[in-house]
């Protein structure tokens, strides 16, 4: 027995059996079998919506006011150019004590919309103040203006939202107001006339280009491309359900299958712009992309910065876009200019892009170097070093079922109508989609004519009618084969990883099948109607008897007897 383990004796407290059985998801006991002292008494947590000033806080510089960097660039504060400003902001931040993050991985996910509010993120903005004070409110206004009223708001601020299942794959090209949104901070509001893009670092001729320059077809050929953007958090909720995760980074949103969307993006290939800058200098191999909003990590303020390799840019797979589905980019999707990095994790498709810097190595900025990492399981939550994770870039092949829904009771005529999406990253595309109605033993191909058209960088939506001769619980499973014949791991555990990224396993939807093409089942369903009884819940016995005593006797009179004499 470890030093601080108590043996429980005597009467059981009323709810202890739930802990014994592991049925209380939000409470976990600790059994310490090491020789180390491990404290488990949680800090008294007052659920507050405000930040307190630390009693021992250092004096702040009251003259330090965070202003906007440029006229017409509302919500843009430059951090990367000013280390002293970062240091001052860090000090101001450290004066406050913020409430703890909400627990939604072990505890129930709130049945509200917005699901999570983002109290801490709001308070962080308020604590720094100045130009950041109203960013949470302004951003939410933009959400309400630009997004579909049916959106599931997983996190109010920074805004993270996905469309409902019924609308996600209704069209193969996602309408702008239904395209998922993943933000790390507020939504800048940039006047396109005041906007410019700076190109510097290891380019031969650093330049500043206005939107008019970028749109000038005499300088740059214009390109349109159908591209799917997928967040590596897509379907994370399945990994949470299996085993809660996380490491260095608190996960922001319990994404379902909707953190993916497809649009026709119009702009110019970044390769052409780099050429216009006289190409790269000798050692440059990566391009750092800067987004204008403020991002907080570990008490520091920064801009959203990631990088893409030059090889990717050289292949014309990085577009700088100002149009989404033939309309100006919505503010929430990066107006006036964003990167669209084809076949990569969504995190590289930087919105509110204002600077491209050529550098030698992948960016050291935290979003590139410390987040979106794929850890091996032996590195636990408490020893994950950022250098031990694989930086996620190309997305693997994946797919999802949009209907039926998990745990639905499906009454059908021997075939179940199933819809969904399939996608593969890295310039690969879905060649075949297969659905199983028996947990993954027999697979039925989705007829090719039921898949949306093939594109190199886009998903395919699909629908199929899948045979199912089964009564009761079964699992619908989907898998995709891409053009390289890659396919998906069978179970979510096989793709489980600490950061809960890239849930690429076969999507499994547990359903209760009621096969009305079977005469007995059909008769029973009709009896529910005749007796005016509800079919649900299925766990309840019916009020009516399936068989009377007379019917029972009559049946036996014609049946083989149960036993034999010799
Ligand atoms: N500037 C900036 N760009 C960003 C992000 C961000 O928070 N800030 N989020 C990234 C992530 S993680 C994803 S998945 C995509 C989502 O793009 P969307 O919101 O247009 O769907 O944007 C990427 N670009
Ligand atoms: Mo993402």
PDB file of C-alpha atoms in Angstrom, residues 15-242:
ATOM      1  CA  UNK A  15     -22.397   6.530  -3.988  1.00  0.00           C
ATOM      2  CA  UNK A  16     -19.201   4.612  -3.493  1.00  0.00           C
ATOM      3  CA  UNK A  17     -20.363   1.595  -5.468  1.00  0.00           C
ATOM      4  CA  UNK A  18     -20.447   3.865  -8.499  1.00  0.00           C
ATOM      5  CA  UNK A  19     -16.802   4.703  -7.953  1.00  0.00           C
ATOM      6  CA  UNK A  20     -16.023   1.029  -7.404  1.00  0.00           C
ATOM      7  CA  UNK A  21     -17.661   0.200 -10.694  1.00  0.00           C
ATOM      8  CA  UNK A  22     -16.166   3.197 -12.488  1.00  0.00           C
ATOM      9  CA  UNK A  23     -19.653   4.440 -13.254  1.00  0.00           C
ATOM     10  CA  UNK A  24     -19.113   7.996 -12.105  1.00  0.00           C
ATOM     11  CA  UNK A  25     -17.335   9.402 -15.126  1.00  0.00           C
ATOM     12  CA  UNK A  26     -16.422  12.716 -13.541  1.00  0.00           C
ATOM     13  CA  UNK A  27     -14.718  11.302 -10.450  1.00  0.00           C
ATOM     14  CA  UNK A  28     -11.663   9.159 -10.563  1.00  0.00           C
ATOM     15  CA  UNK A  29     -10.040   7.656  -7.521  1.00  0.00           C
ATOM     16  CA  UNK A  30      -6.283   7.479  -7.127  1.00  0.00           C
ATOM     17  CA  UNK A  31      -4.614   4.229  -6.073  1.00  0.00           C
ATOM     18  CA  UNK A  32      -1.018   5.120  -5.393  1.00  0.00           C
ATOM     19  CA  UNK A  33       1.183   2.050  -5.669  1.00  0.00           C
ATOM     20  CA  UNK A  34       4.403   4.005  -5.856  1.00  0.00           C
ATOM     21  CA  UNK A  35       6.527   5.236  -2.977  1.00  0.00           C
ATOM     22  CA  UNK A  36       5.928   8.846  -3.920  1.00  0.00           C
ATOM     23  CA  UNK A  37       3.671  11.190  -2.074  1.00  0.00           C
ATOM     24  CA  UNK A  38       0.991  12.357  -4.448  1.00  0.00           C
ATOM     25  CA  UNK A  39      -1.420  15.056  -3.392  1.00  0.00           C
ATOM     26  CA  UNK A  40      -4.947  14.634  -4.597  1.00  0.00           C
ATOM     27  CA  UNK A  41      -6.832  17.206  -2.547  1.00  0.00           C
ATOM     28  CA  UNK A  42      -8.078  19.524  -5.252  1.00  0.00           C
ATOM     29  CA  UNK A  43      -7.607  23.239  -4.791  1.00  0.00           C
ATOM     30  CA  UNK A  44     -10.828  24.838  -3.583  1.00  0.00           C
ATOM     31  CA  UNK A  45     -12.328  25.914  -6.855  1.00  0.00           C
ATOM     32  CA  UNK A  46     -14.715  28.794  -6.894  1.00  0.00           C
ATOM     33  CA  UNK A  47     -16.617  28.726 -10.135  1.00  0.00           C
ATOM     34  CA  UNK A  48     -16.128  32.354 -10.987  1.00  0.00           C
ATOM     35  CA  UNK A  49     -16.511  34.261 -14.173  1.00  0.00           C
ATOM     36  CA  UNK A  50     -13.915  36.782 -13.226  1.00  0.00           C
ATOM     37  CA  UNK A  51     -10.190  36.973 -12.823  1.00  0.00           C
ATOM     38  CA  UNK A  52      -8.823  37.938  -9.438  1.00  0.00           C
ATOM     39  CA  UNK A  53      -5.783  40.067  -8.936  1.00  0.00           C
ATOM     40  CA  UNK A  54      -3.070  38.022  -7.295  1.00  0.00           C
ATOM     41  CA  UNK A  55      -2.366  39.395  -3.804  1.00  0.00           C
ATOM     42  CA  UNK A  56       1.360  39.226  -4.459  1.00  0.00           C
ATOM     43  CA  UNK A  57       1.172  40.642  -7.989  1.00  0.00           C
ATOM     44  CA  UNK A  58       4.049  42.819  -9.150  1.00  0.00           C
ATOM     45  CA  UNK A  59       3.192  46.370  -9.977  1.00  0.00           C
ATOM     46  CA  UNK A  60       2.103  46.854 -13.519  1.00  0.00           C
ATOM     47  CA  UNK A  61       3.074  49.621 -15.902  1.00  0.00           C
ATOM     48  CA  UNK A  62      -0.155  51.644 -16.080  1.00  0.00           C
ATOM     49  CA  UNK A  63       1.147  53.500 -19.137  1.00  0.00           C
ATOM     50  CA  UNK A  64       1.219  50.230 -21.071  1.00  0.00           C
ATOM     51  CA  UNK A  65      -1.850  50.288 -23.307  1.00  0.00           C
ATOM     52  CA  UNK A  66      -2.252  47.725 -26.055  1.00  0.00           C
ATOM     53  CA  UNK A  67      -3.152  49.689 -29.131  1.00  0.00           C
ATOM     54  CA  UNK A  68      -4.063  48.669 -32.621  1.00  0.00           C
ATOM     55  CA  UNK A  69      -1.061  48.426 -34.890  1.00  0.00           C
ATOM     56  CA  UNK A  70      -2.521  49.975 -37.994  1.00  0.00           C
ATOM     57  CA  UNK A  71      -5.385  52.187 -39.085  1.00  0.00           C
ATOM     58  CA  UNK A  72      -8.294  50.146 -40.440  1.00  0.00           C
ATOM     59  CA  UNK A  73      -7.001  46.910 -38.925  1.00  0.00           C
ATOM     60  CA  UNK A  74      -9.433  46.445 -36.056  1.00  0.00           C
ATOM     61  CA  UNK A  75      -8.473  43.613 -33.725  1.00  0.00           C
ATOM     62  CA  UNK A  76      -4.899  43.367 -35.036  1.00  0.00           C
ATOM     63  CA  UNK A  77      -2.191  43.819 -32.463  1.00  0.00           C
ATOM     64  CA  UNK A  78       1.353  43.087 -33.609  1.00  0.00           C
ATOM     65  CA  UNK A  79       3.309  40.969 -31.147  1.00  0.00           C
ATOM     66  CA  UNK A  80       6.026  39.195 -33.086  1.00  0.00           C
ATOM     67  CA  UNK A  81       7.898  42.416 -33.910  1.00  0.00           C
ATOM     68  CA  UNK A  82       7.996  43.695 -30.329  1.00  0.00           C
ATOM     69  CA  UNK A  83       9.621  41.463 -27.695  1.00  0.00           C
ATOM     70  CA  UNK A  84       9.359  44.256 -25.064  1.00  0.00           C
ATOM     71  CA  UNK A  85       5.636  44.507 -25.653  1.00  0.00           C
ATOM     72  CA  UNK A  86       5.318  40.744 -25.241  1.00  0.00           C
ATOM     73  CA  UNK A  87       7.230  40.978 -21.951  1.00  0.00           C
ATOM     74  CA  UNK A  88       4.955  43.738 -20.653  1.00  0.00           C
ATOM     75  CA  UNK A  89       1.854  41.813 -21.635  1.00  0.00           C
ATOM     76  CA  UNK A  90       3.225  38.724 -19.931  1.00  0.00           C
ATOM     77  CA  UNK A  91       3.707  40.685 -16.738  1.00  0.00           C
ATOM     78  CA  UNK A  92       0.211  42.120 -16.860  1.00  0.00           C
ATOM     79  CA  UNK A  93      -1.203  38.677 -17.514  1.00  0.00           C
ATOM     80  CA  UNK A  94       0.647  37.192 -14.568  1.00  0.00           C
ATOM     81  CA  UNK A  95      -0.992  39.689 -12.196  1.00  0.00           C
ATOM     82  CA  UNK A  96      -4.252  37.774 -12.557  1.00  0.00           C
ATOM     83  CA  UNK A  97      -5.524  34.486 -11.273  1.00  0.00           C
ATOM     84  CA  UNK A  98      -7.911  32.921 -13.743  1.00  0.00           C
ATOM     85  CA  UNK A  99     -10.618  30.351 -13.001  1.00  0.00           C
ATOM     86  CA  UNK A 100      -9.795  26.754 -14.013  1.00  0.00           C
ATOM     87  CA  UNK A 101     -10.808  25.397 -17.423  1.00  0.00           C
ATOM     88  CA  UNK A 102     -14.146  23.564 -17.549  1.00  0.00           C
ATOM     89  CA  UNK A 103     -14.075  19.785 -17.334  1.00  0.00           C
ATOM     90  CA  UNK A 104     -15.930  18.310 -20.257  1.00  0.00           C
ATOM     91  CA  UNK A 105     -13.831  15.300 -21.119  1.00  0.00           C
ATOM     92  CA  UNK A 106     -14.680  13.199 -18.090  1.00  0.00           C
ATOM     93  CA  UNK A 107     -17.786  15.061 -17.048  1.00  0.00           C
ATOM     94  CA  UNK A 108     -20.811  15.447 -19.296  1.00  0.00           C
ATOM     95  CA  UNK A 109     -20.569  17.724 -22.312  1.00  0.00           C
ATOM     96  CA  UNK A 110     -23.053  20.536 -21.539  1.00  0.00           C
ATOM     97  CA  UNK A 111     -26.318  20.270 -23.509  1.00  0.00           C
ATOM     98  CA  UNK A 112     -26.227  23.952 -24.400  1.00  0.00           C
ATOM     99  CA  UNK A 113     -25.460  25.904 -27.559  1.00  0.00           C
ATOM    100  CA  UNK A 114     -22.848  27.442 -27.265  1.00  0.00           C
ATOM    101  CA  UNK A 115     -21.640  24.246 -25.605  1.00  0.00           C
ATOM    102  CA  UNK A 116     -18.664  25.910 -23.910  1.00  0.00           C
ATOM    103  CA  UNK A 117     -18.303  29.612 -23.321  1.00  0.00           C
ATOM    104  CA  UNK A 118     -14.566  30.198 -23.229  1.00  0.00           C
ATOM    105  CA  UNK A 119     -14.612  32.175 -19.986  1.00  0.00           C
ATOM    106  CA  UNK A 120     -10.840  32.038 -19.567  1.00  0.00           C
ATOM    107  CA  UNK A 121     -10.150  33.211 -23.106  1.00  0.00           C
ATOM    108  CA  UNK A 122     -12.508  36.128 -22.623  1.00  0.00           C
ATOM    109  CA  UNK A 123     -10.832  37.032 -19.338  1.00  0.00           C
ATOM    110  CA  UNK A 124      -7.374  36.833 -20.884  1.00  0.00           C
ATOM    111  CA  UNK A 125      -8.391  39.438 -23.459  1.00  0.00           C
ATOM    112  CA  UNK A 126      -9.902  41.661 -20.782  1.00  0.00           C
ATOM    113  CA  UNK A 127      -6.812  41.319 -18.590  1.00  0.00           C
ATOM    114  CA  UNK A 128      -4.538  42.641 -21.343  1.00  0.00           C
ATOM    115  CA  UNK A 129      -7.178  45.215 -22.207  1.00  0.00           C
ATOM    116  CA  UNK A 130      -6.780  48.056 -24.691  1.00  0.00           C
ATOM    117  CA  UNK A 131      -7.436  46.979 -28.255  1.00  0.00           C
ATOM    118  CA  UNK A 132      -8.256  43.461 -27.053  1.00  0.00           C
ATOM    119  CA  UNK A 133     -11.002  44.459 -24.590  1.00  0.00           C
ATOM    120  CA  UNK A 134     -13.978  44.085 -26.899  1.00  0.00           C
ATOM    121  CA  UNK A 135     -12.640  41.377 -29.160  1.00  0.00           C
ATOM    122  CA  UNK A 136     -14.802  38.594 -27.597  1.00  0.00           C
ATOM    123  CA  UNK A 137     -18.040  40.564 -28.038  1.00  0.00           C
ATOM    124  CA  UNK A 138     -17.146  41.771 -31.544  1.00  0.00           C
ATOM    125  CA  UNK A 139     -16.240  38.263 -32.620  1.00  0.00           C
ATOM    126  CA  UNK A 140     -19.502  36.796 -31.390  1.00  0.00           C
ATOM    127  CA  UNK A 141     -21.380  39.489 -33.333  1.00  0.00           C
ATOM    128  CA  UNK A 142     -19.583  38.355 -36.476  1.00  0.00           C
ATOM    129  CA  UNK A 143     -20.537  34.735 -35.777  1.00  0.00           C
ATOM    130  CA  UNK A 144     -24.202  35.700 -35.535  1.00  0.00           C
ATOM    131  CA  UNK A 145     -23.977  37.771 -38.715  1.00  0.00           C
ATOM    132  CA  UNK A 146     -22.078  35.327 -40.865  1.00  0.00           C
ATOM    133  CA  UNK A 147     -22.953  31.820 -39.757  1.00  0.00           C
ATOM    134  CA  UNK A 148     -26.058  29.702 -40.304  1.00  0.00           C
ATOM    135  CA  UNK A 149     -28.504  29.732 -37.348  1.00  0.00           C
ATOM    136  CA  UNK A 150     -28.275  25.933 -37.188  1.00  0.00           C
ATOM    137  CA  UNK A 151     -24.559  25.906 -36.345  1.00  0.00           C
ATOM    138  CA  UNK A 152     -23.434  23.949 -33.335  1.00  0.00           C
ATOM    139  CA  UNK A 153     -21.307  26.449 -31.396  1.00  0.00           C
ATOM    140  CA  UNK A 154     -18.848  24.200 -29.599  1.00  0.00           C
ATOM    141  CA  UNK A 155     -16.942  27.116 -28.139  1.00  0.00           C
ATOM    142  CA  UNK A 156     -18.265  30.647 -28.099  1.00  0.00           C
ATOM    143  CA  UNK A 157     -14.859  32.308 -27.809  1.00  0.00           C
ATOM    144  CA  UNK A 158     -12.489  31.760 -29.493  1.00  0.00           C
ATOM    145  CA  UNK A 159     -15.235  30.694 -31.860  1.00  0.00           C
ATOM    146  CA  UNK A 160     -15.315  27.004 -32.805  1.00  0.00           C
ATOM    147  CA  UNK A 161     -18.406  25.754 -34.586  1.00  0.00           C
ATOM    148  CA  UNK A 162     -19.574  23.013 -36.919  1.00  0.00           C
ATOM    149  CA  UNK A 163     -22.724  22.534 -38.991  1.00  0.00           C
ATOM    150  CA  UNK A 164     -25.379  20.043 -37.870  1.00  0.00           C
ATOM    151  CA  UNK A 165     -25.134  16.549 -39.361  1.00  0.00           C
ATOM    152  CA  UNK A 166     -28.277  17.030 -41.418  1.00  0.00           C
ATOM    153  CA  UNK A 167     -26.688  19.901 -43.359  1.00  0.00           C
ATOM    154  CA  UNK A 168     -22.980  19.035 -43.532  1.00  0.00           C
ATOM    155  CA  UNK A 169     -23.123  16.766 -46.583  1.00  0.00           C
ATOM    156  CA  UNK A 170     -26.363  18.002 -48.095  1.00  0.00           C
ATOM    157  CA  UNK A 171     -24.256  19.617 -50.799  1.00  0.00           C
ATOM    158  CA  UNK A 172     -20.807  18.518 -51.962  1.00  0.00           C
ATOM    159  CA  UNK A 173     -19.680  22.157 -51.871  1.00  0.00           C
ATOM    160  CA  UNK A 174     -20.285  23.543 -48.405  1.00  0.00           C
ATOM    161  CA  UNK A 175     -22.224  26.822 -48.342  1.00  0.00           C
ATOM    162  CA  UNK A 176     -20.113  29.542 -46.697  1.00  0.00           C
ATOM    163  CA  UNK A 177     -22.436  30.007 -43.756  1.00  0.00           C
ATOM    164  CA  UNK A 178     -22.256  26.295 -42.965  1.00  0.00           C
ATOM    165  CA  UNK A 179     -18.486  25.848 -43.296  1.00  0.00           C
ATOM    166  CA  UNK A 180     -17.002  24.939 -39.912  1.00  0.00           C
ATOM    167  CA  UNK A 181     -14.927  27.555 -38.100  1.00  0.00           C
ATOM    168  CA  UNK A 182     -11.901  26.956 -35.935  1.00  0.00           C
ATOM    169  CA  UNK A 183     -10.445  30.070 -34.342  1.00  0.00           C
ATOM    170  CA  UNK A 184      -7.634  30.400 -31.822  1.00  0.00           C
ATOM    171  CA  UNK A 185      -8.515  33.986 -30.958  1.00  0.00           C
ATOM    172  CA  UNK A 186     -10.765  36.817 -32.026  1.00  0.00           C
ATOM    173  CA  UNK A 187     -11.918  37.749 -35.515  1.00  0.00           C
ATOM    174  CA  UNK A 188     -10.025  40.771 -36.863  1.00  0.00           C
ATOM    175  CA  UNK A 189     -11.983  43.282 -38.918  1.00  0.00           C
ATOM    176  CA  UNK A 190      -9.621  44.555 -41.597  1.00  0.00           C
ATOM    177  CA  UNK A 191     -10.409  47.297 -44.105  1.00  0.00           C
ATOM    178  CA  UNK A 192      -9.403  45.834 -47.484  1.00  0.00           C
ATOM    179  CA  UNK A 193      -8.252  49.252 -48.701  1.00  0.00           C
ATOM    180  CA  UNK A 194      -5.779  49.540 -45.818  1.00  0.00           C
ATOM    181  CA  UNK A 195      -4.670  45.933 -46.126  1.00  0.00           C
ATOM    182  CA  UNK A 196      -1.335  44.732 -47.415  1.00  0.00           C
ATOM    183  CA  UNK A 197       0.689  41.547 -47.355  1.00  0.00           C
ATOM    184  CA  UNK A 198       4.330  41.669 -46.397  1.00  0.00           C
ATOM    185  CA  UNK A 199       6.835  39.213 -47.874  1.00  0.00           C
ATOM    186  CA  UNK A 200      10.198  39.102 -46.168  1.00  0.00           C
ATOM    187  CA  UNK A 201      12.813  36.927 -44.526  1.00  0.00           C
ATOM    188  CA  UNK A 202      14.967  34.879 -46.890  1.00  0.00           C
ATOM    189  CA  UNK A 203      13.477  36.179 -50.135  1.00  0.00           C
ATOM    190  CA  UNK A 204      15.719  37.945 -52.597  1.00  0.00           C
ATOM    191  CA  UNK A 205      13.486  41.021 -52.900  1.00  0.00           C
ATOM    192  CA  UNK A 206      11.214  41.631 -49.908  1.00  0.00           C
ATOM    193  CA  UNK A 207       7.942  43.248 -50.977  1.00  0.00           C
ATOM    194  CA  UNK A 208       4.671  44.614 -49.700  1.00  0.00           C
ATOM    195  CA  UNK A 209       1.654  43.806 -51.883  1.00  0.00           C
ATOM    196  CA  UNK A 210      -1.804  45.334 -51.701  1.00  0.00           C
ATOM    197  CA  UNK A 211      -4.962  43.384 -52.483  1.00  0.00           C
ATOM    198  CA  UNK A 212      -5.087  45.180 -55.827  1.00  0.00           C
ATOM    199  CA  UNK A 213      -1.577  43.944 -56.599  1.00  0.00           C
ATOM    200  CA  UNK A 214      -2.595  40.383 -55.762  1.00  0.00           C
ATOM    201  CA  UNK A 215      -5.715  40.666 -57.887  1.00  0.00           C
ATOM    202  CA  UNK A 216      -3.790  42.172 -60.813  1.00  0.00           C
ATOM    203  CA  UNK A 217      -3.835  39.383 -63.370  1.00  0.00           C
ATOM    204  CA  UNK A 218      -1.003  41.031 -65.292  1.00  0.00           C
ATOM    205  CA  UNK A 219       1.185  40.237 -62.261  1.00  0.00           C
ATOM    206  CA  UNK A 220      -0.288  36.960 -61.026  1.00  0.00           C
ATOM    207  CA  UNK A 221      -2.443  34.373 -62.789  1.00  0.00           C
ATOM    208  CA  UNK A 222      -5.642  33.797 -60.836  1.00  0.00           C
ATOM    209  CA  UNK A 223      -6.489  30.273 -59.714  1.00  0.00           C
ATOM    210  CA  UNK A 224      -9.644  28.642 -58.423  1.00  0.00           C
ATOM    211  CA  UNK A 225      -9.557  25.284 -56.739  1.00  0.00           C
ATOM    212  CA  UNK A 226     -12.004  23.058 -54.911  1.00  0.00           C
ATOM    213  CA  UNK A 227     -10.330  22.286 -51.605  1.00  0.00           C
ATOM    214  CA  UNK A 228     -11.462  20.535 -48.455  1.00  0.00           C
ATOM    215  CA  UNK A 229     -10.177  21.987 -45.206  1.00  0.00           C
ATOM    216  CA  UNK A 230     -10.217  19.535 -42.340  1.00  0.00           C
ATOM    217  CA  UNK A 231      -9.293  20.313 -38.761  1.00  0.00           C
ATOM    218  CA  UNK A 232      -7.195  17.612 -37.161  1.00  0.00           C
ATOM    219  CA  UNK A 233      -9.694  17.718 -34.285  1.00  0.00           C
ATOM    220  CA  UNK A 234     -12.494  16.309 -36.467  1.00  0.00           C
ATOM    221  CA  UNK A 235     -14.290  13.433 -34.707  1.00  0.00           C
ATOM    222  CA  UNK A 236     -12.276  14.056 -31.540  1.00  0.00           C
ATOM    223  CA  UNK A 237     -15.408  13.390 -29.482  1.00  0.00           C
ATOM    224  CA  UNK A 238     -14.971   9.678 -30.225  1.00  0.00           C
ATOM    225  CA  UNK A 239     -11.485   9.692 -28.707  1.00  0.00           C
ATOM    226  CA  UNK A 240     -12.794  11.622 -25.686  1.00  0.00           C
ATOM    227  CA  UNK A 241     -15.520   9.000 -25.282  1.00  0.00           C
ATOM    228  CA  UNK A 242     -12.933   6.240 -25.414  1.00  0.00           C
TER     229      UNK A 242
END
